């Protein structure tokens, strides 16, 4: 099976712009979680989607949003970019959510640089 | 919410030695504890995980132990090799709890492991 894929792999944006990142989960996986990874804060949970519904959200401002499509692919959007949004954005998929098979498999990430 | 502390932040060993990384968690409801290895510029990869119904799990040179009473778990790597050099993350979650637990792993800050040939 193909692993989790993310596009684009690298992005450079300027402050005030917005950005959309995409994540395709492993085939058959229905839950997609997003994380932000920075040297200072480590890996932090952004949100989780299952069956096109956001079921959980971390402590990030409303500028961070996402959605999931009927094929389980997910996108996250960051509006009004700030310098501090520079990070590696990782998505992870899992087979079932809420059950004993929540092992998460990560994509390669999108590295976002905000200038 | 859950808080995971990981120690040490850096660990340097000689090839063939053992390495131990320790994590403590704060929420007694956490029941799933994965460990991820992240090589430079690559994705975190699951190397082993343990659920709270067992105290120890082993996979070749890697083992994880869990002490629910003390709320800590550890990763043990034996016979280390240079290719074990990477950043290791522990994490905790509450499988099956729903609500604010859906899809959420709480990570430790990571341990940079360097294995010298």
Short mmCIF file of C-alpha atoms in Angstrom, two decimals:
data_model
loop_
_atom_site.label_atom_id
_atom_site.label_comp_id
_atom_site.label_asym_id
_atom_site.label_seq_id
_atom_site.Cartn_x
_atom_site.Cartn_y
_atom_site.Cartn_z
CA UNK A 1 0.00 0.00 0.00
CA UNK A 2 1.14 3.49 -0.72
CA UNK A 3 1.94 5.55 2.34
CA UNK A 4 0.56 8.90 3.40
CA UNK A 5 1.39 11.59 0.87
CA UNK A 6 1.49 15.33 1.29
CA UNK A 7 1.71 18.15 -1.23
CA UNK A 8 3.46 20.41 -1.72
CA UNK A 9 6.64 19.36 0.06
CA UNK A 10 8.01 22.90 0.34
CA UNK A 11 6.39 26.31 0.35
CA UNK A 12 7.63 29.84 0.75
CA UNK A 13 5.09 32.51 1.54
CA UNK A 14 5.11 36.04 2.85
CA UNK A 15 3.36 37.42 5.90
CA UNK A 16 -0.33 38.04 5.42
CA UNK A 17 -0.77 35.47 2.67
CA UNK A 18 -2.72 32.27 3.02
CA UNK A 19 -1.72 28.71 2.25
CA UNK A 20 -3.42 25.38 1.62
CA UNK A 21 -1.72 22.06 2.28
CA UNK A 22 -2.98 18.69 1.12
CA UNK A 23 -2.81 15.22 2.63
CA UNK A 24 -3.80 11.88 1.09
CA UNK A 25 -4.13 9.12 3.67
CA UNK A 26 -3.28 5.46 3.28
CA UNK A 27 -5.99 3.74 1.28
CA UNK A 28 -8.79 2.66 3.60
CA UNK A 29 -7.76 4.96 6.41
CA UNK A 30 -10.56 7.26 7.45
CA UNK A 31 -9.05 9.43 10.15
CA UNK A 32 -6.59 12.21 9.37
CA UNK A 33 -4.77 14.21 12.02
CA UNK A 34 -2.59 17.26 11.47
CA UNK A 35 0.43 18.33 13.51
CA UNK A 36 2.77 21.29 13.51
CA UNK A 37 6.44 20.56 14.19
CA UNK A 38 8.83 23.31 15.24
CA UNK A 39 12.22 23.18 17.00
CA UNK A 40 10.86 25.14 19.95
CA UNK A 41 7.44 23.58 20.48
CA UNK A 42 8.00 20.10 19.10
CA UNK A 43 5.05 18.21 17.65
CA UNK A 44 1.71 19.80 18.42
CA UNK A 45 -1.73 18.56 17.48
CA UNK A 46 -3.75 20.82 15.22
CA UNK A 47 -6.96 18.91 14.45
CA UNK A 48 -8.46 15.60 13.42
CA UNK A 49 -11.00 14.74 10.73
CA UNK A 50 -13.14 11.67 10.28
CA UNK A 51 -15.94 11.20 7.75
CA UNK A 52 -15.62 14.82 6.63
CA UNK A 53 -16.15 16.10 10.18
CA UNK A 54 -13.68 17.82 12.43
CA UNK A 55 -13.91 15.91 15.66
CA UNK A 56 -11.07 17.40 17.62
CA UNK A 57 -9.05 20.58 17.59
CA UNK A 58 -5.84 21.61 19.35
CA UNK A 59 -4.93 24.97 20.82
CA UNK A 60 -4.30 26.94 17.67
CA UNK A 61 -5.93 30.19 16.55
CA UNK A 62 -8.84 30.25 14.17
CA UNK A 63 -6.46 31.12 11.30
CA UNK A 64 -5.77 27.40 11.16
CA UNK A 65 -8.58 25.44 9.57
CA UNK A 66 -9.08 22.27 7.62
CA UNK A 67 -11.48 20.02 5.88
CA UNK A 68 -11.83 16.44 4.72
CA UNK A 69 -13.34 15.18 1.53
CA UNK A 70 -15.48 12.10 0.92
CA UNK A 71 -12.39 10.14 -0.25
CA UNK A 72 -10.72 10.92 3.11
CA UNK A 73 -8.21 13.32 1.58
CA UNK A 74 -7.71 16.32 3.80
CA UNK A 75 -6.58 19.88 3.42
CA UNK A 76 -5.48 22.42 5.97
CA UNK A 77 -5.49 26.15 5.46
CA UNK A 78 -3.62 28.86 7.26
CA UNK A 79 -4.81 32.39 6.64
CA UNK A 80 -3.01 35.66 7.36
CA UNK A 81 0.35 33.96 7.74
CA UNK A 82 2.70 35.05 10.49
CA UNK A 83 6.44 34.48 10.78
CA UNK A 84 5.79 32.06 13.63
CA UNK A 85 3.81 29.79 11.31
CA UNK A 86 7.05 28.63 9.72
CA UNK A 87 7.14 24.94 10.51
CA UNK A 88 6.92 21.41 9.22
CA UNK A 89 3.25 20.45 8.89
CA UNK A 90 2.66 16.74 9.20
CA UNK A 91 -0.47 14.79 8.62
CA UNK A 92 -1.08 11.28 9.89
CA UNK A 93 -3.74 8.75 9.01
CA UNK A 94 -5.19 5.88 10.96
CA UNK A 95 -7.45 2.99 10.05
CA UNK A 96 -10.25 3.51 12.53
CA UNK A 97 -10.87 6.30 14.94
CA UNK A 98 -12.17 5.72 18.42
CA UNK A 99 -11.22 2.07 18.44
CA UNK A 100 -8.20 -0.13 19.05
CA UNK A 101 -6.59 0.59 15.72
CA UNK A 102 -5.59 4.18 16.08
CA UNK A 103 -1.95 3.73 15.17
CA UNK A 104 -1.04 6.83 13.23
CA UNK A 105 1.14 6.77 10.13
CA UNK A 106 2.77 10.02 9.13
CA UNK A 107 3.29 11.66 5.79
CA UNK A 108 6.58 13.30 4.80
CA UNK A 109 5.33 16.74 5.74
CA UNK A 110 5.12 20.13 4.09
CA UNK A 111 7.83 22.55 5.10
CA UNK A 112 6.42 26.07 5.18
CA UNK A 113 8.65 29.10 5.38
CA UNK A 114 7.02 32.46 6.01
CA UNK A 115 9.09 35.52 5.12
CA UNK B 1 -4.84 18.05 29.24
CA UNK B 2 -2.15 15.42 28.86
CA UNK B 3 1.49 16.39 29.32
CA UNK B 4 4.39 14.15 28.30
CA UNK B 5 7.91 14.72 29.55
CA UNK B 6 10.82 12.99 27.80
CA UNK B 7 14.41 12.51 28.99
CA UNK B 8 17.19 12.84 28.10
CA UNK B 9 17.05 15.44 25.37
CA UNK B 10 20.31 14.14 23.90
CA UNK B 11 21.94 10.75 24.25
CA UNK B 12 25.29 9.68 22.89
CA UNK B 13 26.38 6.03 22.94
CA UNK B 14 28.99 3.81 21.38
CA UNK B 15 27.98 1.25 18.81
CA UNK B 16 26.91 -1.94 20.54
CA UNK B 17 25.87 -0.21 23.75
CA UNK B 18 22.28 0.01 24.98
CA UNK B 19 20.21 3.19 24.96
CA UNK B 20 17.28 4.00 27.23
CA UNK B 21 14.85 6.89 26.79
CA UNK B 22 12.25 7.63 29.45
CA UNK B 23 8.88 9.38 29.32
CA UNK B 24 6.35 10.30 31.96
CA UNK B 25 2.72 11.22 31.34
CA UNK B 26 0.25 13.10 33.47
CA UNK B 27 -3.19 11.76 32.54
CA UNK B 28 -3.96 8.37 34.05
CA UNK B 29 -6.63 7.84 31.37
CA UNK B 30 -3.96 7.56 28.66
CA UNK B 31 -3.81 4.00 27.39
CA UNK B 32 -1.78 3.98 24.20
CA UNK B 33 1.92 4.83 23.99
CA UNK B 34 3.72 4.82 20.62
CA UNK B 35 7.34 5.58 19.92
CA UNK B 36 8.42 7.27 16.69
CA UNK B 37 11.82 7.59 15.09
CA UNK B 38 12.50 10.60 12.89
CA UNK B 39 15.62 10.77 10.78
CA UNK B 40 16.81 14.12 9.54
CA UNK B 41 14.46 15.48 6.89
CA UNK B 42 12.18 12.47 7.05
CA UNK B 43 8.77 11.59 8.42
CA UNK B 44 8.27 10.19 11.93
CA UNK B 45 8.06 6.43 11.69
CA UNK B 46 6.41 4.20 14.24
CA UNK B 47 8.95 1.80 15.71
CA UNK B 48 7.00 0.23 18.54
CA UNK B 49 3.90 0.88 20.59
CA UNK B 50 2.33 -0.44 23.75
CA UNK B 51 -1.15 -0.42 25.17
CA UNK B 52 -1.94 -0.20 28.84
CA UNK B 53 -3.08 -3.80 29.14
CA UNK B 54 0.54 -5.02 28.89
CA UNK B 55 3.66 -4.08 30.78
CA UNK B 56 6.31 -4.85 28.20
CA UNK B 57 6.65 -5.39 24.48
CA UNK B 58 9.68 -6.38 22.47
CA UNK B 59 10.56 -6.34 18.79
CA UNK B 60 14.06 -7.58 18.02
CA UNK B 61 16.48 -4.99 19.47
CA UNK B 62 13.74 -2.65 20.63
CA UNK B 63 11.61 -2.97 23.74
CA UNK B 64 9.18 -0.75 25.56
CA UNK B 65 8.15 -1.02 29.20
CA UNK B 66 5.15 0.62 30.85
CA UNK B 67 4.53 1.34 34.51
CA UNK B 68 0.93 2.53 34.82
CA UNK B 69 1.18 3.16 38.53
CA UNK B 70 4.11 5.50 38.15
CA UNK B 71 2.82 6.82 34.80
CA UNK B 72 6.04 6.29 32.94
CA UNK B 73 7.21 4.29 29.97
CA UNK B 74 10.63 3.68 28.49
CA UNK B 75 12.23 2.72 25.21
CA UNK B 76 15.17 0.33 25.29
CA UNK B 77 17.43 -0.20 22.29
CA UNK B 78 20.06 -2.91 22.60
CA UNK B 79 23.15 -3.46 20.46
CA UNK B 80 22.86 0.02 18.99
CA UNK B 81 24.04 0.65 15.45
CA UNK B 82 24.96 3.91 13.67
CA UNK B 83 21.71 3.72 11.70
CA UNK B 84 19.82 4.01 15.00
CA UNK B 85 20.97 7.64 15.12
CA UNK B 86 17.85 9.80 14.90
CA UNK B 87 15.38 11.77 17.00
CA UNK B 88 13.04 9.58 19.02
CA UNK B 89 9.64 10.77 20.20
CA UNK B 90 7.38 9.19 22.75
CA UNK B 91 3.67 9.95 22.72
CA UNK B 92 0.51 9.22 24.64
CA UNK B 93 -3.16 9.07 23.73
CA UNK B 94 -6.51 7.77 24.92
CA UNK B 95 -7.77 5.20 22.47
CA UNK B 96 -11.49 4.83 22.34
CA UNK B 97 -12.19 7.77 24.63
CA UNK B 98 -13.67 10.02 21.96
CA UNK B 99 -14.25 13.71 22.44
CA UNK B 100 -11.06 15.69 22.90
CA UNK B 101 -9.05 12.49 22.47
CA UNK B 102 -9.98 11.83 18.86
CA UNK B 103 -6.90 11.47 16.72
CA UNK B 104 -4.69 13.27 19.20
CA UNK B 105 -1.22 12.16 20.14
CA UNK B 106 0.57 14.21 22.80
CA UNK B 107 4.29 14.06 22.15
CA UNK B 108 7.37 14.38 24.31
CA UNK B 109 10.01 16.89 23.25
CA UNK B 110 12.21 14.28 21.60
CA UNK B 111 15.60 12.69 22.24
CA UNK B 112 18.48 13.09 19.81
CA UNK B 113 20.27 9.74 19.82
CA UNK B 114 23.76 9.58 18.35
CA UNK B 115 25.47 6.21 17.96
CA UNK B 116 29.21 6.51 17.40
CA UNK B 117 30.89 3.76 15.33
#
